[in-house]
PDB file of N, CA and C in Angstrom:
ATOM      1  N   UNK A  23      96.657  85.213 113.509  1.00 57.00           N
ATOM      2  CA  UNK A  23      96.329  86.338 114.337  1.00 57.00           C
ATOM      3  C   UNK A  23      94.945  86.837 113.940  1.00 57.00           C
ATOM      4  N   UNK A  24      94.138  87.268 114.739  1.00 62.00           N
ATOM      5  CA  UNK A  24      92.891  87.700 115.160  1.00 62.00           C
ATOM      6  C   UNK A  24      92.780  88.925 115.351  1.00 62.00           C
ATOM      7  N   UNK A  25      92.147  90.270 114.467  1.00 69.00           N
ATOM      8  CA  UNK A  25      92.285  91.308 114.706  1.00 69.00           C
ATOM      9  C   UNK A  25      91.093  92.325 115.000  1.00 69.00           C
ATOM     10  N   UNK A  26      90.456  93.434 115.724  1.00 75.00           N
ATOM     11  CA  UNK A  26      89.830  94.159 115.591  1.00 75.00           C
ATOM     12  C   UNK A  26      90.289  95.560 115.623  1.00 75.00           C
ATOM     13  N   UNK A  27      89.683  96.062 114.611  1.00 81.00           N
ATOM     14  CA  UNK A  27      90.661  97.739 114.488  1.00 81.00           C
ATOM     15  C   UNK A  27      89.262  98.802 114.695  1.00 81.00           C
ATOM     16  N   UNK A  28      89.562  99.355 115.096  1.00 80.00           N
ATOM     17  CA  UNK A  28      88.856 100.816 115.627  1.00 80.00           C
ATOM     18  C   UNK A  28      89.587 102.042 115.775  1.00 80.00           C
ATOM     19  N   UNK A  29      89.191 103.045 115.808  1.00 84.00           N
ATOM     20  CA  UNK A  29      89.694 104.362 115.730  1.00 84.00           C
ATOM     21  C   UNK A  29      90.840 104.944 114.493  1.00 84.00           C
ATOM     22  N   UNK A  30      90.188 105.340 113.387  1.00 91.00           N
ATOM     23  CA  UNK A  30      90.707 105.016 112.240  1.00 91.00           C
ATOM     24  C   UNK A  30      90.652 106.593 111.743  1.00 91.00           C
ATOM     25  N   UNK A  31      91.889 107.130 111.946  1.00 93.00           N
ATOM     26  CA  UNK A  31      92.269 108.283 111.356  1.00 93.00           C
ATOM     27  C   UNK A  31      92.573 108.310 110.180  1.00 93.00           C
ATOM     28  N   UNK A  32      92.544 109.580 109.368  1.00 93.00           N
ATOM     29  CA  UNK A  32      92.873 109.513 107.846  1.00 93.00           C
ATOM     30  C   UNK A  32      93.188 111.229 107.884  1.00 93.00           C
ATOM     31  N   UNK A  33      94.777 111.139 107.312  1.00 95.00           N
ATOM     32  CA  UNK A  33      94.808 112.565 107.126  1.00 95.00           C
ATOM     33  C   UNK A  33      95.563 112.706 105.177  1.00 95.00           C
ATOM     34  N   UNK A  34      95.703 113.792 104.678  1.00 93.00           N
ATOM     35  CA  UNK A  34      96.382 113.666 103.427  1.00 93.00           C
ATOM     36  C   UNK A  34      97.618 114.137 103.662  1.00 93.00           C
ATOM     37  N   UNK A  35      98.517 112.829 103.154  1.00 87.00           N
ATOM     38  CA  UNK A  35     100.055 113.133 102.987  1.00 87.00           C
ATOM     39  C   UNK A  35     100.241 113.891 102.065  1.00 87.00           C
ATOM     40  N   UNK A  36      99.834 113.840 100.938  1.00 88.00           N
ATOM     41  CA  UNK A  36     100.249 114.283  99.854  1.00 88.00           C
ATOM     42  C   UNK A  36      98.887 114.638  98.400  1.00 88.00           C
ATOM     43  N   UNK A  37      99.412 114.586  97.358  1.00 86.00           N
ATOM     44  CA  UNK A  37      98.013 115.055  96.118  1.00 86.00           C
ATOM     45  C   UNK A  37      97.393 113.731  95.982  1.00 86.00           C
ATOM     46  N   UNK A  38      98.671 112.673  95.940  1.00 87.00           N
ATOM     47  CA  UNK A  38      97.700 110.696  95.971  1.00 87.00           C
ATOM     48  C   UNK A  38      97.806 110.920  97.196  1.00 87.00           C
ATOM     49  N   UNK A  39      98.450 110.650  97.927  1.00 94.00           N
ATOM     50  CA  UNK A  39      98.668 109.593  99.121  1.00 94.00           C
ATOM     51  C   UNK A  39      98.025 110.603 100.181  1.00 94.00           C
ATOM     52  N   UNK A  40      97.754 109.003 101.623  1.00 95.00           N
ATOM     53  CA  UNK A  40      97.009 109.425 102.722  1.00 95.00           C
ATOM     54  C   UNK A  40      97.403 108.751 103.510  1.00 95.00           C
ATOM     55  N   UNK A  41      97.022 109.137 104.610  1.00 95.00           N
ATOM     56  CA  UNK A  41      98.490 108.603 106.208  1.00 95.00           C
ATOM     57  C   UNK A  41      96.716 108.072 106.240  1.00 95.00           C
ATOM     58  N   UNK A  42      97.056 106.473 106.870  1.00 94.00           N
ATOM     59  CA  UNK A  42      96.151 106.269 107.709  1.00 94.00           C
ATOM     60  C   UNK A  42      96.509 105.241 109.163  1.00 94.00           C
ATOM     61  N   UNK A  43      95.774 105.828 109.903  1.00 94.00           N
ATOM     62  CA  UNK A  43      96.321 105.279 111.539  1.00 94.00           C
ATOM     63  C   UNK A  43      95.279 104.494 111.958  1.00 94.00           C
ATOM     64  N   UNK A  44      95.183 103.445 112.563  1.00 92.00           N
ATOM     65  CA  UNK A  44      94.018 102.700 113.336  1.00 92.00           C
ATOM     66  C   UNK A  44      94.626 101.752 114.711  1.00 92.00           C
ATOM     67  N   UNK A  45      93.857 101.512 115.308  1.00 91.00           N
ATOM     68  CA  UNK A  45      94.588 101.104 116.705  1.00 91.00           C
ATOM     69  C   UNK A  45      93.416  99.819 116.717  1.00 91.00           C
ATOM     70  N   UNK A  46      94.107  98.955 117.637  1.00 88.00           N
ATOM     71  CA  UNK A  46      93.072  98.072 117.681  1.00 88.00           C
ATOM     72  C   UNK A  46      93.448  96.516 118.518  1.00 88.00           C
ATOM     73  N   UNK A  47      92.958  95.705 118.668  1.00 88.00           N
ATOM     74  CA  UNK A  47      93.473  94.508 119.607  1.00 88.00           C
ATOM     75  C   UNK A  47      93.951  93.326 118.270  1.00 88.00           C
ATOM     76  N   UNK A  48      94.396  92.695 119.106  1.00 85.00           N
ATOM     77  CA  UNK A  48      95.188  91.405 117.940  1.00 85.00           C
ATOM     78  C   UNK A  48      94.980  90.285 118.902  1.00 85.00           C
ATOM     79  N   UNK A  49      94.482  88.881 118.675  1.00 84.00           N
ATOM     80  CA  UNK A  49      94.085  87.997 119.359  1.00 84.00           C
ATOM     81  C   UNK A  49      95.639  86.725 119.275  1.00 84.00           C
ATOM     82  N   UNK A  50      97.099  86.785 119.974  1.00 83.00           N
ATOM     83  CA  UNK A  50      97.926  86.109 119.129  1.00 83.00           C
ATOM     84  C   UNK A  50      97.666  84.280 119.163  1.00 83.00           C
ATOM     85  N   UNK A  51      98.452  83.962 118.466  1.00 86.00           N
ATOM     86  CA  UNK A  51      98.713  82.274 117.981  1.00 86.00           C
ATOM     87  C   UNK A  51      98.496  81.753 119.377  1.00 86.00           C
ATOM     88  N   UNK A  52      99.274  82.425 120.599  1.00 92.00           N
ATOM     89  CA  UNK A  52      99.472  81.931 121.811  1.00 92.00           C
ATOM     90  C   UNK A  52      98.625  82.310 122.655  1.00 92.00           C
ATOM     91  N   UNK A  53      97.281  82.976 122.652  1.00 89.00           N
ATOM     92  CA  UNK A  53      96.374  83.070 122.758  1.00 89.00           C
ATOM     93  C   UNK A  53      96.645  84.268 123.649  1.00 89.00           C
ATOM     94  N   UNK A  54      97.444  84.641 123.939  1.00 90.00           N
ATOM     95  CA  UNK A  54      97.701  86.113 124.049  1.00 90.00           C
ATOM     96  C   UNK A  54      96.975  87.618 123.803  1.00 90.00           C
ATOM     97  N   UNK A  55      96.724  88.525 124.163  1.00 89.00           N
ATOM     98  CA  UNK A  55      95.844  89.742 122.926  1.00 89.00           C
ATOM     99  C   UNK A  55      97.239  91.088 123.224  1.00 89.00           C
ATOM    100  N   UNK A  56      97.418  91.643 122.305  1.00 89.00           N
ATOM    101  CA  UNK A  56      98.077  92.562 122.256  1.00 89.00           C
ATOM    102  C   UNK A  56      97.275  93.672 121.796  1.00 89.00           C
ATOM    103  N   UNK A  57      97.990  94.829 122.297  1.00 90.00           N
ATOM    104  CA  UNK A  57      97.447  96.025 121.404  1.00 90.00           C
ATOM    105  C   UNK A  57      98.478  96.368 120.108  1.00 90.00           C
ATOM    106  N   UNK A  58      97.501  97.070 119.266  1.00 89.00           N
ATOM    107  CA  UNK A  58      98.161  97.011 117.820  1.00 89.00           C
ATOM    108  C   UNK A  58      98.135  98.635 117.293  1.00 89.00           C
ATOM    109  N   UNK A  59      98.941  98.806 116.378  1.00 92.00           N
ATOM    110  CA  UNK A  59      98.653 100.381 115.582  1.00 92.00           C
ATOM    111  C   UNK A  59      99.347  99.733 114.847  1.00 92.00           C
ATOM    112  N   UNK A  60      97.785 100.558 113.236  1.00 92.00           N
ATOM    113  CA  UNK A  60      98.705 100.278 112.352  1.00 92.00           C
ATOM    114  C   UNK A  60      98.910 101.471 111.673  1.00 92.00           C
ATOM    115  N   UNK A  61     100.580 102.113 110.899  1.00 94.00           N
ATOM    116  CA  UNK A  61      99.943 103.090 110.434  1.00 94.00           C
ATOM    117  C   UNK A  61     100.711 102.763 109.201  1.00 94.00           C
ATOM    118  N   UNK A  62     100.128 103.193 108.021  1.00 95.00           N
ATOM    119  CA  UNK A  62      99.739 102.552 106.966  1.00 95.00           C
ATOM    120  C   UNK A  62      99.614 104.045 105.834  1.00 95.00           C
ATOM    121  N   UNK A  63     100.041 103.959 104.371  1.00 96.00           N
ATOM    122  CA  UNK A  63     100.309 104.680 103.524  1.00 96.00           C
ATOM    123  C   UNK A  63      99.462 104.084 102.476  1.00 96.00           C
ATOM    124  N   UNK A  64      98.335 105.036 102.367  1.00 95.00           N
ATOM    125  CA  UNK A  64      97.036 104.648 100.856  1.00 95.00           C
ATOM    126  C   UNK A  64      97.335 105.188  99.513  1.00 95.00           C
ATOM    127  N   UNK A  65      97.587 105.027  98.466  1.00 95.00           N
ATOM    128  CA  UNK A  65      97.224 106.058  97.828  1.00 95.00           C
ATOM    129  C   UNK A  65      96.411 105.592  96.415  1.00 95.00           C
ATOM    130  N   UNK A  66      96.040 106.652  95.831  1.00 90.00           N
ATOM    131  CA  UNK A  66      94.843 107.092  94.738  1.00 90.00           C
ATOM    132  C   UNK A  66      95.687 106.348  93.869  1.00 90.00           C
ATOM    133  N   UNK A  67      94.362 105.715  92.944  1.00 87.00           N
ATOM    134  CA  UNK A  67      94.812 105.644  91.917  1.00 87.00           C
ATOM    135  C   UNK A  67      93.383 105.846  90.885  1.00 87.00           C
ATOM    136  N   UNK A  68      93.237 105.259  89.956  1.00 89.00           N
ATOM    137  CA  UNK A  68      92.742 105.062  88.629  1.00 89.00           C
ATOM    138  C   UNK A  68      91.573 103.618  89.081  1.00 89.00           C
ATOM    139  N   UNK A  69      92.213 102.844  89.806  1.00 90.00           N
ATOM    140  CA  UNK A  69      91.686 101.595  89.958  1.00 90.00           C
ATOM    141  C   UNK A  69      91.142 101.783  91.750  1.00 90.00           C
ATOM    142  N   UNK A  70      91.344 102.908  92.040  1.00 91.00           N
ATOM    143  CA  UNK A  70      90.964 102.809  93.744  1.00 91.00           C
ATOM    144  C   UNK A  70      91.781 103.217  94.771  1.00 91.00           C
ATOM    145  N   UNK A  71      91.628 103.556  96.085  1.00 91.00           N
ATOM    146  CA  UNK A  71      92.560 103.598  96.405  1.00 91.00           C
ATOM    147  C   UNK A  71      93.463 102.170  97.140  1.00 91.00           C
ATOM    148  N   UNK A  72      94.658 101.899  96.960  1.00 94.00           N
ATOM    149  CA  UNK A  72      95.478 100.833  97.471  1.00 94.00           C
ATOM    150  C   UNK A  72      96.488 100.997  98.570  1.00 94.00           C
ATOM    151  N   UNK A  73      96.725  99.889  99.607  1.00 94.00           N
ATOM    152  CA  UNK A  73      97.730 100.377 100.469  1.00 94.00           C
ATOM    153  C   UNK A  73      98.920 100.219  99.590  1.00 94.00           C
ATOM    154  N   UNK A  74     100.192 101.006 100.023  1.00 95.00           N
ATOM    155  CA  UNK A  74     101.256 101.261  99.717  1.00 95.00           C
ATOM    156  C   UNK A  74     102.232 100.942 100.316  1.00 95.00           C
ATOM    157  N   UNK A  75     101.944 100.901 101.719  1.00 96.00           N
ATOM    158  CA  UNK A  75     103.085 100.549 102.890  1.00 96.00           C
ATOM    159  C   UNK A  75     102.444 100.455 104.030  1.00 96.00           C
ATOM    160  N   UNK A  76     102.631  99.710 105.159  1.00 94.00           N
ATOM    161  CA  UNK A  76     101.599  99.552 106.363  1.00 94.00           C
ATOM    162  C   UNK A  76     103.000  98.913 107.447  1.00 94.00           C
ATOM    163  N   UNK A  77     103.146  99.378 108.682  1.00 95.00           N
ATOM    164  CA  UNK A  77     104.209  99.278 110.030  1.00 95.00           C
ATOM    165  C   UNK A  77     103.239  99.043 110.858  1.00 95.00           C
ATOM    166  N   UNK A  78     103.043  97.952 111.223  1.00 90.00           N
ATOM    167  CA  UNK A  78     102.405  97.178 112.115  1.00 90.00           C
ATOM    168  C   UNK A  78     103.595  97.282 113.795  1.00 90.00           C
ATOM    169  N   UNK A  79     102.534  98.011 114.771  1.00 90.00           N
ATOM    170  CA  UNK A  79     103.511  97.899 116.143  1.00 90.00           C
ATOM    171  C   UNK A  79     102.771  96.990 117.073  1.00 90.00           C
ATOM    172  N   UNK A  80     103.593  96.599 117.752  1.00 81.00           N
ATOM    173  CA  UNK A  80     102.380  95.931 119.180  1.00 81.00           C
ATOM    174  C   UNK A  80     102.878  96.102 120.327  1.00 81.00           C
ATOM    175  N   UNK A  81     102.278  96.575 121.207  1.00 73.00           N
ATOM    176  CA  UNK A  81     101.848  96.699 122.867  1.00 73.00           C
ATOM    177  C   UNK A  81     101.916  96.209 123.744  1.00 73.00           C
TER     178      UNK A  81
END
């Protein structure tokens, strides 16, 4: 799969963690394009911030 993401929200869940949302097209195997959101759980650390959890939907 083939992806471009745009429109990339970021709000704070919590003291680490951060909701982040992005929407974007997906190019599939079957040459298909779907629309995509991903929304996705960052959080802080020591070493950076890392995703945590990410729910991929499609359109």
């Amino acid at each position: 799969m083939l992806r471009h993401i745009t429109h990339i929200y970021i709000s704070k869940n919590s003291e680490s963690d951060f909701k982040v949302i992005s929407k974007g097209l997906g190019l599939l195997a079957d040459g298909s394009v779907a629309s995509l959101t991903f929304l996705d759980i960052v959080k802080a650390s020591s070493n950076g911030m890392r995703l945590a959890s990410r729910i991929l939907k499609f359109f």
